[in-house]
């Protein structure tokens, strides 16, 4: 069967272009040879309408608010005891693991949960109050200095080994960052604990006083990490793919992902949401003022946690998180006034023409912070939590690109609009 074609008419010429279909309704016009053969570029400055790869990992239908990992709707992971490690393995290796595979991966994680002493000592030279995302990005990049055997990964076993080091150590790095910021001793990981419980232990235990991990909190953390685990070609994942396309190693590529995620329009939005909710709570501003400020085009303020490039409907992750907030507070028999403020903001925004016309709905960052706060995680660690969750997705996307023999270095073009040819003017003539 021949590939369906589109036709581009330009300068009285007709150019046939192949059209590819995904396994869902999406179609994409192949313009890869357009410049080489016809000297024409496509213009899509923020790549909002450009598929940069074919991928089998995650599917999003932004209009309908659908998100699936390896074909499984996200809602199916919202169960009593969700498991982040299982999802991580599935994203990386393409299918749900059987019990042996999962146990082996868990053992690898336990084996590699400590930091190399050289890496641990780096904390002493960094300022205690350094931004946690700067520390995380630097530490992941520095892992390349200590695990040189993984600068080239050749097969599934070495990917599993490298992934286990990354996924396990990132949690230790995050907890140590928090401890150091408070001047508290590092608490070493406990190999007998599950992934999320172990993280909470490293964050909150103190010598001779073991932190008790409530099962509700452990489950909520598992869920938060699962909901962040992949989101196809978002800004940080694209950064990972761009860096990886130069055949840069997994550590360098994931470190780039952390840097991109830090931005307030991306993962950093969860911190901004919390700052906004807290300022409303403390009486610094009113919910209606936030809505008005977000609508005012002369004001750079945005309603953080609202809007999305792809979702023109309720972000399914936000829906699950909102429900999880209610569930966790009910189980813990506590409340958080910030949850009511968030609900009020949402209600106002969804009834306002500005947000309705632009199809701006709560995104993943709107309710995640409230859950993280319920776990005792401080605001400056929120984006780090997003990074821990997103790491399996970055690894899976890097692996998919790395294994595809058709992957070329990602190198976009530009439409030059600067000076035409001019001449160098010596300084004394200027
Ligand atoms: N508050 C007020 N106005 C907004 C918002 C918002 N949060 N989001 C979008 N708009 C407006 C925007 O000003 C524009 O208006 P107009 O058409 O009048 O110029 C219109 O809606 C379309 O927005 P856009 O900026 O063209 O949309 P985008 O796809 O380039 O940006 C976004 C997407 C997520 C960066 C943006 O919605 C935003 O800045 N949201 C707040 C930050 C945030 O919550 N980020 C987390 C995103 S989800 C998780 C993640 O990826 O990390």
mmCIF file of N, CA and C and ligand atoms in Angstrom, residues 231 234 261 264-269 273 294-295 297 301-310 312 315 317 354-355 358 360 363-365 386, ligand 1:
data_model
loop_
_atom_site.group_PDB
_atom_site.id
_atom_site.type_symbol
_atom_site.label_atom_id
_atom_site.label_comp_id
_atom_site.label_asym_id
_atom_site.label_seq_id
_atom_site.Cartn_x
_atom_site.Cartn_y
_atom_site.Cartn_z
ATOM 1 N N UNK A 231 5.701 12.299 30.111
ATOM 2 C CA UNK A 231 4.680 13.155 29.502
ATOM 3 C C UNK A 231 5.082 13.482 28.079
ATOM 4 N N UNK A 234 7.619 16.855 26.293
ATOM 5 C CA UNK A 234 7.600 18.130 27.018
ATOM 6 C C UNK A 234 8.991 18.784 26.969
ATOM 7 N N UNK A 261 13.647 21.383 33.489
ATOM 8 C CA UNK A 261 12.483 21.215 34.371
ATOM 9 C C UNK A 261 12.389 22.325 35.414
ATOM 10 N N UNK A 264 10.079 27.995 35.697
ATOM 11 C CA UNK A 264 8.737 28.163 36.273
ATOM 12 C C UNK A 264 7.597 27.886 35.300
ATOM 13 N N UNK A 265 7.863 27.886 34.001
ATOM 14 C CA UNK A 265 6.782 27.531 33.071
ATOM 15 C C UNK A 265 6.637 26.018 32.966
ATOM 16 N N UNK A 266 7.629 25.297 33.488
ATOM 17 C CA UNK A 266 7.621 23.827 33.410
ATOM 18 C C UNK A 266 7.497 23.293 34.849
ATOM 19 N N UNK A 267 8.413 22.460 35.289
ATOM 20 C CA UNK A 267 8.281 21.850 36.617
ATOM 21 C C UNK A 267 8.321 22.850 37.759
ATOM 22 N N UNK A 268 9.031 23.967 37.534
ATOM 23 C CA UNK A 268 9.139 24.986 38.588
ATOM 24 C C UNK A 268 7.798 25.612 38.929
ATOM 25 N N UNK A 269 6.766 25.347 38.121
ATOM 26 C CA UNK A 269 5.440 25.911 38.389
ATOM 27 C C UNK A 269 4.882 25.408 39.717
ATOM 28 N N UNK A 273 3.011 27.810 42.355
ATOM 29 C CA UNK A 273 1.624 27.605 42.809
ATOM 30 C C UNK A 273 1.583 27.723 44.331
ATOM 31 N N UNK A 294 -3.715 37.610 36.407
ATOM 32 C CA UNK A 294 -3.375 36.639 35.354
ATOM 33 C C UNK A 294 -3.980 37.056 34.012
ATOM 34 N N UNK A 295 -5.106 37.758 34.051
ATOM 35 C CA UNK A 295 -5.775 38.163 32.803
ATOM 36 C C UNK A 295 -5.193 39.447 32.222
ATOM 37 N N UNK A 297 -2.839 41.730 30.552
ATOM 38 C CA UNK A 297 -1.711 41.500 29.632
ATOM 39 C C UNK A 297 -0.523 42.426 29.915
ATOM 40 N N UNK A 301 2.365 38.358 35.546
ATOM 41 C CA UNK A 301 1.868 37.274 36.406
ATOM 42 C C UNK A 301 0.995 36.300 35.605
ATOM 43 N N UNK A 302 1.165 35.022 35.873
ATOM 44 C CA UNK A 302 0.301 33.983 35.282
ATOM 45 C C UNK A 302 -0.331 33.200 36.415
ATOM 46 N N UNK A 303 -1.451 32.621 36.150
ATOM 47 C CA UNK A 303 -2.047 31.751 37.159
ATOM 48 C C UNK A 303 -1.282 30.427 37.077
ATOM 49 N N UNK A 304 -0.298 30.282 37.941
ATOM 50 C CA UNK A 304 0.548 29.082 37.866
ATOM 51 C C UNK A 304 -0.275 27.847 38.191
ATOM 52 N N UNK A 305 0.081 26.745 37.500
ATOM 53 C CA UNK A 305 -0.705 25.525 37.669
ATOM 54 C C UNK A 305 -1.925 25.498 36.766
ATOM 55 N N UNK A 306 -2.023 26.500 35.893
ATOM 56 C CA UNK A 306 -3.122 26.547 34.927
ATOM 57 C C UNK A 306 -2.567 26.647 33.515
ATOM 58 N N UNK A 307 -3.243 26.003 32.581
ATOM 59 C CA UNK A 307 -2.858 26.104 31.174
ATOM 60 C C UNK A 307 -1.874 25.019 30.798
ATOM 61 N N UNK A 308 -1.878 24.681 29.536
ATOM 62 C CA UNK A 308 -0.955 23.649 29.064
ATOM 63 C C UNK A 308 -0.861 23.726 27.545
ATOM 64 N N UNK A 309 0.325 23.464 27.018
ATOM 65 C CA UNK A 309 0.496 23.488 25.565
ATOM 66 C C UNK A 309 -0.377 22.432 24.892
ATOM 67 N N UNK A 310 -0.499 21.279 25.499
ATOM 68 C CA UNK A 310 -1.182 20.170 24.834
ATOM 69 C C UNK A 310 -2.624 19.981 25.336
ATOM 70 N N UNK A 312 -6.176 20.887 26.258
ATOM 71 C CA UNK A 312 -7.191 21.935 26.117
ATOM 72 C C UNK A 312 -8.430 21.449 26.863
ATOM 73 N N UNK A 315 -6.370 18.498 32.794
ATOM 74 C CA UNK A 315 -5.210 17.603 32.799
ATOM 75 C C UNK A 315 -5.580 16.374 33.658
ATOM 76 N N UNK A 317 -3.897 14.278 35.142
ATOM 77 C CA UNK A 317 -3.059 14.156 36.341
ATOM 78 C C UNK A 317 -3.603 15.045 37.457
ATOM 79 N N UNK A 354 -12.139 34.530 30.292
ATOM 80 C CA UNK A 354 -10.738 34.530 29.846
ATOM 81 C C UNK A 354 -10.191 33.104 29.807
ATOM 82 N N UNK A 355 -10.420 32.366 30.886
ATOM 83 C CA UNK A 355 -9.880 31.001 30.980
ATOM 84 C C UNK A 355 -10.682 30.032 30.120
ATOM 85 N N UNK A 358 -9.767 30.440 26.373
ATOM 86 C CA UNK A 358 -8.415 29.929 26.058
ATOM 87 C C UNK A 358 -8.237 28.469 26.464
ATOM 88 N N UNK A 360 -8.096 27.064 29.424
ATOM 89 C CA UNK A 360 -7.061 26.934 30.457
ATOM 90 C C UNK A 360 -7.659 26.209 31.668
ATOM 91 N N UNK A 363 -3.422 22.209 35.673
ATOM 92 C CA UNK A 363 -2.481 21.191 35.193
ATOM 93 C C UNK A 363 -1.887 20.452 36.398
ATOM 94 N N UNK A 364 -0.945 19.567 36.129
ATOM 95 C CA UNK A 364 -0.399 18.679 37.179
ATOM 96 C C UNK A 364 0.139 19.446 38.385
ATOM 97 N N UNK A 365 0.634 20.668 38.133
ATOM 98 C CA UNK A 365 1.287 21.409 39.221
ATOM 99 C C UNK A 365 0.301 22.091 40.167
ATOM 100 N N UNK A 386 9.376 16.410 41.381
ATOM 101 C CA UNK A 386 8.944 16.249 39.989
ATOM 102 C C UNK A 386 10.062 15.533 39.211
HETATM 103 N N1 LIG B 1 -2.445 32.351 33.298
HETATM 104 C C1 LIG B 1 -2.917 33.333 32.484
HETATM 105 N N2 LIG B 1 -2.951 33.266 31.146
HETATM 106 C C2 LIG B 1 -2.477 32.146 30.589
HETATM 107 C C3 LIG B 1 -1.988 31.074 31.339
HETATM 108 C C4 LIG B 1 -1.981 31.199 32.746
HETATM 109 N N3 LIG B 1 -1.511 30.235 33.531
HETATM 110 N N4 LIG B 1 -1.580 30.098 30.525
HETATM 111 C C5 LIG B 1 -1.817 30.527 29.273
HETATM 112 N N5 LIG B 1 -2.366 31.764 29.316
HETATM 113 C C6 LIG B 1 -2.839 32.563 28.171
HETATM 114 C C7 LIG B 1 -1.693 33.202 27.407
HETATM 115 O O1 LIG B 1 -1.389 34.482 27.937
HETATM 116 C C8 LIG B 1 -2.259 33.261 26.021
HETATM 117 O O2 LIG B 1 -3.185 34.329 25.968
HETATM 118 P P1 LIG B 1 -3.395 35.166 24.597
HETATM 119 O O3 LIG B 1 -3.924 34.183 23.605
HETATM 120 O O4 LIG B 1 -4.340 36.235 24.976
HETATM 121 O O5 LIG B 1 -2.037 35.690 24.239
HETATM 122 C C9 LIG B 1 -3.061 31.968 25.906
HETATM 123 O O6 LIG B 1 -3.449 31.665 27.251
HETATM 124 C C10 LIG B 1 -2.273 30.798 25.339
HETATM 125 O O7 LIG B 1 -1.143 30.608 26.152
HETATM 126 P P2 LIG B 1 0.328 30.340 25.638
HETATM 127 O O8 LIG B 1 1.307 31.021 26.527
HETATM 128 O O9 LIG B 1 0.424 30.622 24.183
HETATM 129 O O10 LIG B 1 0.405 28.796 25.871
HETATM 130 P P3 LIG B 1 1.678 27.923 25.783
HETATM 131 O O11 LIG B 1 1.254 26.649 25.233
HETATM 132 O O12 LIG B 1 2.780 28.643 25.091
HETATM 133 O O13 LIG B 1 2.134 27.780 27.320
HETATM 134 C C11 LIG B 1 2.154 27.119 29.547
HETATM 135 C C12 LIG B 1 1.763 26.746 28.122
HETATM 136 C C13 LIG B 1 2.004 25.891 30.431
HETATM 137 C C14 LIG B 1 3.625 27.542 29.580
HETATM 138 C C15 LIG B 1 1.233 28.263 30.037
HETATM 139 O O14 LIG B 1 -0.105 27.831 30.077
HETATM 140 C C16 LIG B 1 1.667 28.784 31.402
HETATM 141 O O15 LIG B 1 2.544 29.654 31.465
HETATM 142 N N6 LIG B 1 1.072 28.262 32.526
HETATM 143 C C17 LIG B 1 1.510 28.635 33.843
HETATM 144 C C18 LIG B 1 2.781 27.866 34.191
HETATM 145 C C19 LIG B 1 2.474 26.417 34.511
HETATM 146 O O16 LIG B 1 1.542 26.103 35.233
HETATM 147 N N7 LIG B 1 3.311 25.519 33.974
HETATM 148 C C20 LIG B 1 3.185 24.093 34.201
HETATM 149 C C21 LIG B 1 2.785 23.358 32.958
HETATM 150 S S1 LIG B 1 2.244 21.666 33.221
HETATM 151 C C22 LIG B 1 3.577 20.793 33.847
HETATM 152 C C23 LIG B 1 4.853 20.947 33.151
HETATM 153 O O17 LIG B 1 4.954 20.864 31.928
HETATM 154 O O18 LIG B 1 5.838 21.138 33.843
#
